[in-house]
CSV table of C-alpha atoms in Angstrom, one decimal:
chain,number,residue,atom,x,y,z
A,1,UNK,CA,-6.9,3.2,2.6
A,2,UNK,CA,-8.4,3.9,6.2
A,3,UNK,CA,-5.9,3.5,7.8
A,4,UNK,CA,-3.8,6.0,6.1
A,5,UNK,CA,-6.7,8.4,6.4
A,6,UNK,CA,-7.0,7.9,9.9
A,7,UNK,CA,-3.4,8.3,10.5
A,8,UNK,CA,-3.5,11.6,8.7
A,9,UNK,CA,-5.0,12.9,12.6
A,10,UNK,CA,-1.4,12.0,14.3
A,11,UNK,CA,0.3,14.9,12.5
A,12,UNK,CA,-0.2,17.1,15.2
A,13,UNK,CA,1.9,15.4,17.9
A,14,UNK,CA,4.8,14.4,15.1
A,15,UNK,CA,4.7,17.7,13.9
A,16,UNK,CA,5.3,19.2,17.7
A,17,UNK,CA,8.1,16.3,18.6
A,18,UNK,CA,10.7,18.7,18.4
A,19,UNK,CA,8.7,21.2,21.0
A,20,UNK,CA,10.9,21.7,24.5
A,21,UNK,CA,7.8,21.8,26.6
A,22,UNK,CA,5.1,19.0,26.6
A,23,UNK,CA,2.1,20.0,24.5
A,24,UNK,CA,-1.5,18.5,24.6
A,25,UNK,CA,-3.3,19.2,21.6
A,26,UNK,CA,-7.2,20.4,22.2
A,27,UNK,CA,-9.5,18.6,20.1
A,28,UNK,CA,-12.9,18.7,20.0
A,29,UNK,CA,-15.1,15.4,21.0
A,30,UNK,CA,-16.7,15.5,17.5
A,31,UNK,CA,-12.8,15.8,15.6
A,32,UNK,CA,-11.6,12.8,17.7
A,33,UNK,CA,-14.6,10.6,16.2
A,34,UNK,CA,-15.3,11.1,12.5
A,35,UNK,CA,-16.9,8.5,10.6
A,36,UNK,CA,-14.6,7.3,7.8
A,37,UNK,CA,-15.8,5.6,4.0
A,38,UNK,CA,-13.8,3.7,2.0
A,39,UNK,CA,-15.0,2.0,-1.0
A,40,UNK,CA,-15.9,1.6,-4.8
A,41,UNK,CA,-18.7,-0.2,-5.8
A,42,UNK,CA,-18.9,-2.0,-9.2
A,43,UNK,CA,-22.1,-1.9,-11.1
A,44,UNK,CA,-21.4,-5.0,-13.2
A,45,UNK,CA,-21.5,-7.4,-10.1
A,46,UNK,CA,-18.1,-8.3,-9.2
A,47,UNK,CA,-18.0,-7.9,-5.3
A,48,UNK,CA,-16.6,-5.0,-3.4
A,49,UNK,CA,-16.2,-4.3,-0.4
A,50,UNK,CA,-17.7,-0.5,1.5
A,51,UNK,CA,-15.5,-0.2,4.9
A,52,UNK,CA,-17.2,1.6,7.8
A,53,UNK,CA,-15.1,3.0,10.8
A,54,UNK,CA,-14.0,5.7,13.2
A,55,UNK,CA,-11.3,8.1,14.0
A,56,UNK,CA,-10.6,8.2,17.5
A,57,UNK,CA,-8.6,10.5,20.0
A,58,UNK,CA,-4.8,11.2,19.8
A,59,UNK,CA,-5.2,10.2,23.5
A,60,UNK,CA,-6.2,6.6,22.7
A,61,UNK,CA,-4.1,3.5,23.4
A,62,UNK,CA,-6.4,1.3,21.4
A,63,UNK,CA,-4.3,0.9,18.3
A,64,UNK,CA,-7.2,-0.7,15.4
A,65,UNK,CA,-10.0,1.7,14.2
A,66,UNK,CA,-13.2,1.3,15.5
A,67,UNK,CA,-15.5,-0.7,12.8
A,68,UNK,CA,-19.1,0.3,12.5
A,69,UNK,CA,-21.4,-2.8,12.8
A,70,UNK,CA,-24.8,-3.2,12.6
A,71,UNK,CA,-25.1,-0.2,9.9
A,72,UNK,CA,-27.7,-0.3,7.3
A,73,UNK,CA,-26.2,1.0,3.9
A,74,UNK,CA,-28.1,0.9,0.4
A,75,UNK,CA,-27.5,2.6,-3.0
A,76,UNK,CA,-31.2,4.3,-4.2
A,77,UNK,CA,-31.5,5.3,-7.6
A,78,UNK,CA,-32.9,8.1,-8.8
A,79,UNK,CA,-36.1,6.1,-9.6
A,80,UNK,CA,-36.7,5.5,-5.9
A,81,UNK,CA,-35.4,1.7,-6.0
A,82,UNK,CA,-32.7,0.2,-3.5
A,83,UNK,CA,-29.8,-2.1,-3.8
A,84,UNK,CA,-28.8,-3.1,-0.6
A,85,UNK,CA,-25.3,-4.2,0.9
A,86,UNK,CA,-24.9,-7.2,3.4
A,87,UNK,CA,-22.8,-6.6,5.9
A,88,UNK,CA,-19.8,-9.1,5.6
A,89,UNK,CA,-18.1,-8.8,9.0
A,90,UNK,CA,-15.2,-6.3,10.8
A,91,UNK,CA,-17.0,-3.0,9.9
A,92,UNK,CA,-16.9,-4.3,5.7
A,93,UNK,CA,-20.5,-4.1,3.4
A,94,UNK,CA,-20.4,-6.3,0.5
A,95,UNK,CA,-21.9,-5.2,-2.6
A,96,UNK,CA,-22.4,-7.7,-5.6
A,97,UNK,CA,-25.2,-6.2,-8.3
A,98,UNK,CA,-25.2,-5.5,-11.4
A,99,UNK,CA,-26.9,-2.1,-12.1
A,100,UNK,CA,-27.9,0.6,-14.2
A,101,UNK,CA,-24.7,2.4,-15.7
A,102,UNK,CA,-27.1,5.0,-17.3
A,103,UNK,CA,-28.9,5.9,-14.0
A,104,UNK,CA,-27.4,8.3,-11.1
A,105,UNK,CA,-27.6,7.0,-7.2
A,106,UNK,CA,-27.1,7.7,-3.6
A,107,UNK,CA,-25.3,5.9,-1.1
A,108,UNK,CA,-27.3,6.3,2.0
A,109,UNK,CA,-25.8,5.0,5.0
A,110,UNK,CA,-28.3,4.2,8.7
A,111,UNK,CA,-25.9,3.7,12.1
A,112,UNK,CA,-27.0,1.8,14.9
A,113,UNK,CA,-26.6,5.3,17.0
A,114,UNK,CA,-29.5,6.7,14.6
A,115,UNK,CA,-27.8,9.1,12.7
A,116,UNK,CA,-27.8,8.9,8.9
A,117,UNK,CA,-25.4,10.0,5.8
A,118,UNK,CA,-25.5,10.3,2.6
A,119,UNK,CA,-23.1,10.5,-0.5
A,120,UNK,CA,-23.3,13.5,-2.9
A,121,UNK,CA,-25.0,12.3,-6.8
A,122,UNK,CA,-22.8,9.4,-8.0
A,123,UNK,CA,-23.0,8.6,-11.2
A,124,UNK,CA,-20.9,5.5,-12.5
A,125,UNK,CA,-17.8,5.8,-14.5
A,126,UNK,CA,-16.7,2.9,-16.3
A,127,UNK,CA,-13.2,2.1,-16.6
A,128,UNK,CA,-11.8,1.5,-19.8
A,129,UNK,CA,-9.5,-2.5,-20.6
A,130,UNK,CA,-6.0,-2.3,-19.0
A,131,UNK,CA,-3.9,-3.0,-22.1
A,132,UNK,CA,-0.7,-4.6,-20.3
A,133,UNK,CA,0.3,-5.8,-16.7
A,134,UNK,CA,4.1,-6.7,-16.9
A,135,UNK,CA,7.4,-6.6,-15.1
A,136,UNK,CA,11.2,-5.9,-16.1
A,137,UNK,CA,14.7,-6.8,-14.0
A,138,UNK,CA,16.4,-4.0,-12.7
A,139,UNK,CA,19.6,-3.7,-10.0
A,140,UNK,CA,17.6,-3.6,-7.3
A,141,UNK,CA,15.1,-6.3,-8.5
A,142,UNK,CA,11.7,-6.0,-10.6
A,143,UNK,CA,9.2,-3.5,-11.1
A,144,UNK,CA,5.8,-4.1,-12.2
A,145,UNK,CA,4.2,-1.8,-14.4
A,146,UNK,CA,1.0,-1.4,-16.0
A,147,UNK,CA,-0.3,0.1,-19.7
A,148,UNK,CA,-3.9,1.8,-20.5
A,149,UNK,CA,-5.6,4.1,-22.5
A,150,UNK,CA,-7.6,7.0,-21.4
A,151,UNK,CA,-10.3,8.4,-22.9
A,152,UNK,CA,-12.8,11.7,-23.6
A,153,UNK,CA,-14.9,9.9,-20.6
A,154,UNK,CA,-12.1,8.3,-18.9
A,155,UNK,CA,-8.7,10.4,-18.1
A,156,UNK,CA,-8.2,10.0,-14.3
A,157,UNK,CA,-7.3,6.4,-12.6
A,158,UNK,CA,-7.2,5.0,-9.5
A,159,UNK,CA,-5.0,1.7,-9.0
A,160,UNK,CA,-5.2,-0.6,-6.2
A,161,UNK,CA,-3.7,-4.3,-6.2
A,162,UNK,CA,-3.7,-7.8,-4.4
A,163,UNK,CA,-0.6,-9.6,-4.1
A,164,UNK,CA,-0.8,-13.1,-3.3
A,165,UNK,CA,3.0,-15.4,-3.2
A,166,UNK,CA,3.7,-19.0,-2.4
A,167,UNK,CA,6.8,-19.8,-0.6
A,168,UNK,CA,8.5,-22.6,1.7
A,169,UNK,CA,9.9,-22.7,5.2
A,170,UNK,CA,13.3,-23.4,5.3
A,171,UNK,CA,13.0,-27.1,6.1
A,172,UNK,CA,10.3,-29.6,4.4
A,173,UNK,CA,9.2,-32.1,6.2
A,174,UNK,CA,6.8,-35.2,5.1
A,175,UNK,CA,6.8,-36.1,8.6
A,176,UNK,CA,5.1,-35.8,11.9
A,177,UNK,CA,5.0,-37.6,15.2
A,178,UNK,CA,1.3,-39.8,15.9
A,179,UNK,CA,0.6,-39.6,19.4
A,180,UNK,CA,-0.9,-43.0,19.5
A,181,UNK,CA,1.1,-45.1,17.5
A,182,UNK,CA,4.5,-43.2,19.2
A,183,UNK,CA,6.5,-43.3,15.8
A,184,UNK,CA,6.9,-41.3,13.1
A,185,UNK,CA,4.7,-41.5,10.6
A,186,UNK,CA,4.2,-39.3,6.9
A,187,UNK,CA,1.8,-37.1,7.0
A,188,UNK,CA,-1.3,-37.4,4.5
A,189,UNK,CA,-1.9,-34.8,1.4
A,190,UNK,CA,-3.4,-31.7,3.3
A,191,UNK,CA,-1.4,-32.0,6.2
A,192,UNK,CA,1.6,-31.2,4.6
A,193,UNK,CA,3.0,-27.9,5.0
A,194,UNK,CA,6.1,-27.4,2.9
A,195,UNK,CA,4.8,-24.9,0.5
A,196,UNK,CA,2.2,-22.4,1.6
A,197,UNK,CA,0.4,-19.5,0.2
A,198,UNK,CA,-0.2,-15.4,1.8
A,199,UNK,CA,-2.4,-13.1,0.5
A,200,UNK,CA,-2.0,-8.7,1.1
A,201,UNK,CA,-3.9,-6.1,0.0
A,202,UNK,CA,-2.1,-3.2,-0.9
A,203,UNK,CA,-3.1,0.3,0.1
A,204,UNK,CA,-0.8,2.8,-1.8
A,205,UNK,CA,-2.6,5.5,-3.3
A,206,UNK,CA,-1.2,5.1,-7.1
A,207,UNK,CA,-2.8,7.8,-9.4
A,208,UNK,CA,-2.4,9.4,-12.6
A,209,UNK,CA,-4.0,11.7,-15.4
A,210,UNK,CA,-4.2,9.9,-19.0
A,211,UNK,CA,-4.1,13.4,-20.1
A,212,UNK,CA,-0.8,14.1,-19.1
A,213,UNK,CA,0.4,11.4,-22.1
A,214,UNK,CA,0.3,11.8,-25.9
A,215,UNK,CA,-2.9,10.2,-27.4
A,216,UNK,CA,-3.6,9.8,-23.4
A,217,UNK,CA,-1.3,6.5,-23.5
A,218,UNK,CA,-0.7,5.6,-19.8
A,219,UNK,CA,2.6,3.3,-21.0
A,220,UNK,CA,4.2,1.3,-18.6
A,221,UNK,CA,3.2,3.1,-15.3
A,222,UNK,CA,5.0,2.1,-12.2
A,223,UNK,CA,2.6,-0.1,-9.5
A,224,UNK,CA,5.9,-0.9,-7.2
A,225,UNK,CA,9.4,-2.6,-6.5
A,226,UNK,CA,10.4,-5.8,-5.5
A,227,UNK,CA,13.8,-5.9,-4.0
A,228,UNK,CA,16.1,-8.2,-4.3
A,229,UNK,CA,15.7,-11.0,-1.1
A,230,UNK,CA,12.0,-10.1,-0.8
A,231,UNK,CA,10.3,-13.6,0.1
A,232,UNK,CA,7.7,-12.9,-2.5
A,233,UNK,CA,9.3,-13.9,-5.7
A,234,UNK,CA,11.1,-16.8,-3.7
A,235,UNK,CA,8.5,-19.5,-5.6
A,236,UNK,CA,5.8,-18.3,-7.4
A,237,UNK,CA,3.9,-14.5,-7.2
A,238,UNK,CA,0.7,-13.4,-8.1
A,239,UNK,CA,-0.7,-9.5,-8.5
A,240,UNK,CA,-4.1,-8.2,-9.4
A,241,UNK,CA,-4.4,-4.8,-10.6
A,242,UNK,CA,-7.8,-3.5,-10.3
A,243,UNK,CA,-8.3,-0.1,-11.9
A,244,UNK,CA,-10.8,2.4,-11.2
A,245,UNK,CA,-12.0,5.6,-13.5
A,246,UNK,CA,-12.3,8.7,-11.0
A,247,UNK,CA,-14.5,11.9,-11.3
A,248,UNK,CA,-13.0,15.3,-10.7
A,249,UNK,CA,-14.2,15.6,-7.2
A,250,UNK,CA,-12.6,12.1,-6.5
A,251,UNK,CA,-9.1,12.9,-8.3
A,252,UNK,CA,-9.1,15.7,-6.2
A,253,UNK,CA,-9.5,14.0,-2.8
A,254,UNK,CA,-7.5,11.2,-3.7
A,255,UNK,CA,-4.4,13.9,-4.3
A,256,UNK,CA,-5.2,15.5,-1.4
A,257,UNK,CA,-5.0,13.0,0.2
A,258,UNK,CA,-1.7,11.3,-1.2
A,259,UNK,CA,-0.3,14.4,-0.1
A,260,UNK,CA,-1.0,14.4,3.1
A,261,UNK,CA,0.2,11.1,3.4
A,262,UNK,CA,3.6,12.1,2.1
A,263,UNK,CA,4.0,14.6,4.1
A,264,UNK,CA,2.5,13.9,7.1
A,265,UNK,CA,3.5,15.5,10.1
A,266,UNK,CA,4.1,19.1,8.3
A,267,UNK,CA,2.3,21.8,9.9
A,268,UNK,CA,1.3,23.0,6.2
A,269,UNK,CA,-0.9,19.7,6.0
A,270,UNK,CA,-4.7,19.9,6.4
A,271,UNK,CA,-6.0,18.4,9.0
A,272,UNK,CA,-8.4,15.4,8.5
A,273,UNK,CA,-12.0,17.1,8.6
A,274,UNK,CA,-10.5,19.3,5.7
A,275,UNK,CA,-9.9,16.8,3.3
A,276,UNK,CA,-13.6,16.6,2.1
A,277,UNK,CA,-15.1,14.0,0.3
A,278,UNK,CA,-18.4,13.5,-1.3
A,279,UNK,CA,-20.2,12.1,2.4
A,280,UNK,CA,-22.6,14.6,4.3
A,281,UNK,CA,-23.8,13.5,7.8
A,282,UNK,CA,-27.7,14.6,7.1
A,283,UNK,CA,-28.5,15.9,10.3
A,284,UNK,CA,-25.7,17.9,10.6
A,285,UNK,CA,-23.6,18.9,7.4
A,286,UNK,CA,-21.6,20.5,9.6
A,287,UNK,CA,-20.2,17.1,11.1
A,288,UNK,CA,-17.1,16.1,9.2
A,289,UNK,CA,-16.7,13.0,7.0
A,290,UNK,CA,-13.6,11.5,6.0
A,291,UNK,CA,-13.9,9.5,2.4
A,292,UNK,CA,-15.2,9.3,-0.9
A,293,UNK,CA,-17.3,7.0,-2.5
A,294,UNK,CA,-16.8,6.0,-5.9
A,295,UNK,CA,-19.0,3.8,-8.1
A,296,UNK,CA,-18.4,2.2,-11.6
A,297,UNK,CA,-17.2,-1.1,-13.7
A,298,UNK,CA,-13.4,-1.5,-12.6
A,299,UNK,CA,-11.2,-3.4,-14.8
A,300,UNK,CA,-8.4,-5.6,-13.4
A,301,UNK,CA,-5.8,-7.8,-14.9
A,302,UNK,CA,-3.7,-10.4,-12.7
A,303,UNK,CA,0.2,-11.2,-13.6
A,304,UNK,CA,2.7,-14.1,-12.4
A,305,UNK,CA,5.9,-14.0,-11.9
A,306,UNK,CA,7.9,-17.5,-11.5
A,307,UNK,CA,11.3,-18.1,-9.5
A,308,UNK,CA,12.7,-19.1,-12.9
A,309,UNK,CA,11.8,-16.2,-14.5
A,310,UNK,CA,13.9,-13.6,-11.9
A,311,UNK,CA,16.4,-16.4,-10.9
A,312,UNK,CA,19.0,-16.3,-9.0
A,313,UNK,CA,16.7,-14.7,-6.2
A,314,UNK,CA,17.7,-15.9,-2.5
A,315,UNK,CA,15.1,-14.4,0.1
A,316,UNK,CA,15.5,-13.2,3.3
A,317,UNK,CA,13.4,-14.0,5.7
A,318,UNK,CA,13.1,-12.2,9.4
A,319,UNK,CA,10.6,-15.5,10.7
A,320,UNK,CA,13.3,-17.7,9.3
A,321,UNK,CA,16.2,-16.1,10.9
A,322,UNK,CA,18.6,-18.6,13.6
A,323,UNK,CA,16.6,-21.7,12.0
A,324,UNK,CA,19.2,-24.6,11.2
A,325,UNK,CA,18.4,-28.6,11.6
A,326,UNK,CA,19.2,-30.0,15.4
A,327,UNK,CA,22.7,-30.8,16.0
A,328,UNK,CA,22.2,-34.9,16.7
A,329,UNK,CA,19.8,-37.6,15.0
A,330,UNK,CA,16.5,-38.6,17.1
A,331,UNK,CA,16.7,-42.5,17.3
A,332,UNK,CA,13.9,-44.3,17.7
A,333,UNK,CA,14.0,-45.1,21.4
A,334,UNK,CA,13.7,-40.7,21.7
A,335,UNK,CA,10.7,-40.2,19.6
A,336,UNK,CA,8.1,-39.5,22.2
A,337,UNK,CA,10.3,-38.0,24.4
A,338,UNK,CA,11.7,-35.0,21.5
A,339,UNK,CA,8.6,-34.8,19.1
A,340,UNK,CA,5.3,-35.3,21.4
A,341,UNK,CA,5.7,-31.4,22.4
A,342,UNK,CA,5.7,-30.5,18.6
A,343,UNK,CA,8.5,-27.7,19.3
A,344,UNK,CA,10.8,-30.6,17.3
A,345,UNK,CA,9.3,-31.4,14.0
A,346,UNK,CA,11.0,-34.3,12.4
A,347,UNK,CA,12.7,-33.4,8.9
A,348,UNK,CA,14.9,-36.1,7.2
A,349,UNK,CA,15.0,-39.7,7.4
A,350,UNK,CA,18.4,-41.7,8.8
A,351,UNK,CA,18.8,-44.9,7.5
A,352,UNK,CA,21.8,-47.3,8.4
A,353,UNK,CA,23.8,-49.0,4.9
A,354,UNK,CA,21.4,-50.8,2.5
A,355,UNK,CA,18.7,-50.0,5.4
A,356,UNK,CA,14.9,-49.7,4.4
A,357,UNK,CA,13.3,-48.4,8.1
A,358,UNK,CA,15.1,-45.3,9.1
A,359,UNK,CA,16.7,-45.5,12.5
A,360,UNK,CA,15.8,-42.1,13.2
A,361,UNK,CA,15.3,-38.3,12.3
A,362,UNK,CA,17.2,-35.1,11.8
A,363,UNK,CA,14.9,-32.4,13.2
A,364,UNK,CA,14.2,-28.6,13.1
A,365,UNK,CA,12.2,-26.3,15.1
A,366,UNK,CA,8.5,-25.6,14.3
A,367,UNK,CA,9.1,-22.4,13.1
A,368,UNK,CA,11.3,-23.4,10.5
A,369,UNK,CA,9.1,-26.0,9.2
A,370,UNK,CA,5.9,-25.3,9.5
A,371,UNK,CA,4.9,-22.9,6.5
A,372,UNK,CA,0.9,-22.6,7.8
A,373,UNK,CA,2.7,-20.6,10.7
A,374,UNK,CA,2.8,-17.8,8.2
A,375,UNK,CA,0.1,-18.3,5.8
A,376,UNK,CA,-2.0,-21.2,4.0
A,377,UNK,CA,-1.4,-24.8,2.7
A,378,UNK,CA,-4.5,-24.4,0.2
A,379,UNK,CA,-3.8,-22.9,-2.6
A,380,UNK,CA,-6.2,-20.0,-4.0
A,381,UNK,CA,-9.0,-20.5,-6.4
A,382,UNK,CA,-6.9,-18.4,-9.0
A,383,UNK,CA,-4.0,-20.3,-8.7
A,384,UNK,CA,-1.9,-21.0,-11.7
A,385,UNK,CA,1.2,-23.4,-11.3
């Protein structure tokens, strides 16, 4: 999400591209850095994540956000007691406690710099069971969809997702060159790299009011497309819905927000410092804020979708384009001098009539072969073949 909420700031110069005359934009030191919050933190223990970072100046030709390291962030109840959040690396805080669903916090956060904020009263909303996570074949290729019920405590959602897809390079290959022996020899169980794994989160802003269906059904709600040729549903694919329950205040920026993002670059558009969320810099509530901090049991349900079950599907792959195996064989007297670089990975054995040592190799480039390139050769914890 940050980065949508940072890019929000560019408007101004997309908005003015059609201008005859150059124009530079006057922006005030403390518009061009605003600290930005992203995160929802579940009180039944399952880890989230609480993402700390920093606008910065239309000027800049740093493209990544600043992260904010070294921060000191903890939820206190209303009792007085903390729950604290490690801090898990590139400007993330990991939360993973199970708390109070009863009690009402606030999320206090301590920079390096010295300066503090703190959340507005947060009180935890907890989600109600997705009924359904499925898919259906269209002309253009599948849509996922998901079902749940709202509820007199529960009628705005928030849905985020995690895809995760195996797939294979164009060529497998069982094969590799050893340096020391100077033949080819197979390669052992977690060397190989035919089939690979690649994991994205997903930062569409998917909302939507129970309230606006008859016994506040949410039935079969669209999460996205896959086209046909998308490399994801080449093998095997894997999404996790997680959904969120959102207060008023939260629905609200969470729109604004979406709308701004459609329609960024209109001069009707807000810019970022008045998209408010519920974060107040405490020495100076004057000091913009960019997020909104939710906190609550999430529920989340995770679908697969086999080749077989959308086949034919041929995919298309940019990384893959040009690849084809080398025009001649690699005999053995060539071995060191084609496959020590690695550029040439050997593919298929040749073998003469009746022959049981091959006489040499067919070959392709690395690229096409090598699948950890692209992603990983382990498959996840979660994995279901």
């Amino acid at each position: 999400m940050s980065k949508k909420v940072i890019g929000i700031a560019c408007f101004l110069i997309i908005s003015l591209l059609g201008c005859r005359e150059e124009f530079e934009p006057k922006i005030s030191g403390s518009d061009s850095r605003i600290l930005v919050v992203e995160g929802y933190l579940d009180t039944d223990g399952v880890s989230s994540l609480l993402s700390l970072s920093y606008t910065q100046s239309l000027q800049s030709d740093i493209q990544d956000f600043p992260k904010v390291l070294g921060a000191t962030v903890y939820l206190e109840a209303s009792s007085g007691e903390r729950f604290y959040l490690s801090e898990a690396g590139g400007g993330d805080y990991r939360f993973e406690q199970d708390i109070s669903e009863e009690d009402t916090f606030v999320l206090k956060i301590f920079l390096p710099e010295g300066e503090s904020y703190s959340s507005r009263e947060l009180k935890p909303l907890n989600s109600t069971d997705i009924i359904e996570v499925d898919y259906e074949k269209n002309e253009d290729g599948v849509e996922i969809f998901i079902t749940t019920q709202g509820d007199e405590n529960t009628d705005d959602f928030l849905w985020t997702y995690e895809e995760t897809w195996a797939f294979k390079p164009p060529f497998p290959s069982n094969f590799k060159y050893d340096q020391e022996l100077k033949d080819v020899v197979e390669r052992t169980e977690s060397e190989k790299y035919d089939l690979c794994y690649r994991s994205e989160a997903n930062s569409a802003l998917i909302l939507q009011s129970s309230s606006n269906f008859e016994d506040q059904l949410v039935f079969r709600q669209p999460i996205l497309q896959i086209n046909h040729g998308d490399e994801r549903l080449s093998e095997r694919y894997s999404i996790l819905i997680t959904q969120k329950a959102l207060a008023p205040d939260a629905t609200e920026f969470w729109e604004n927000l979406r709308e701004n993002t459609d329609d960024l670059g209109t001069i009707f558009s807000p810019l970022p410092s008045q998209i408010q969320g519920n974060m107040v810099h405490d020495q100076n509530p004057e000091i913009p804020v960019i997020g909104q901090v939710g906190l609550g049991k999430v529920s989340q349900k995770r679908l697969f979708i086999d080749i077989l079950e959308v086949y034919p599907w041929q995919p298309e792959v940019d990384d893959y384009f040009g690849c084809s195996l080398g025009a001649d064989t690699v005999f053995v007297i060539n071995y060191e001098a084609e496959f020590r670089f690695g550029n040439k990975v050997p593919t298929y054995p040749i073998y003469t009539v009746n022959g049981l040592v091959p006489i040499g190799y067919l070959y392709s480039e690395e690229r096409c072969v090598d699948c950890t390139l692209r992603g990983s050769n382990v498959a996840p914890e979660f994995w279901e073949d």
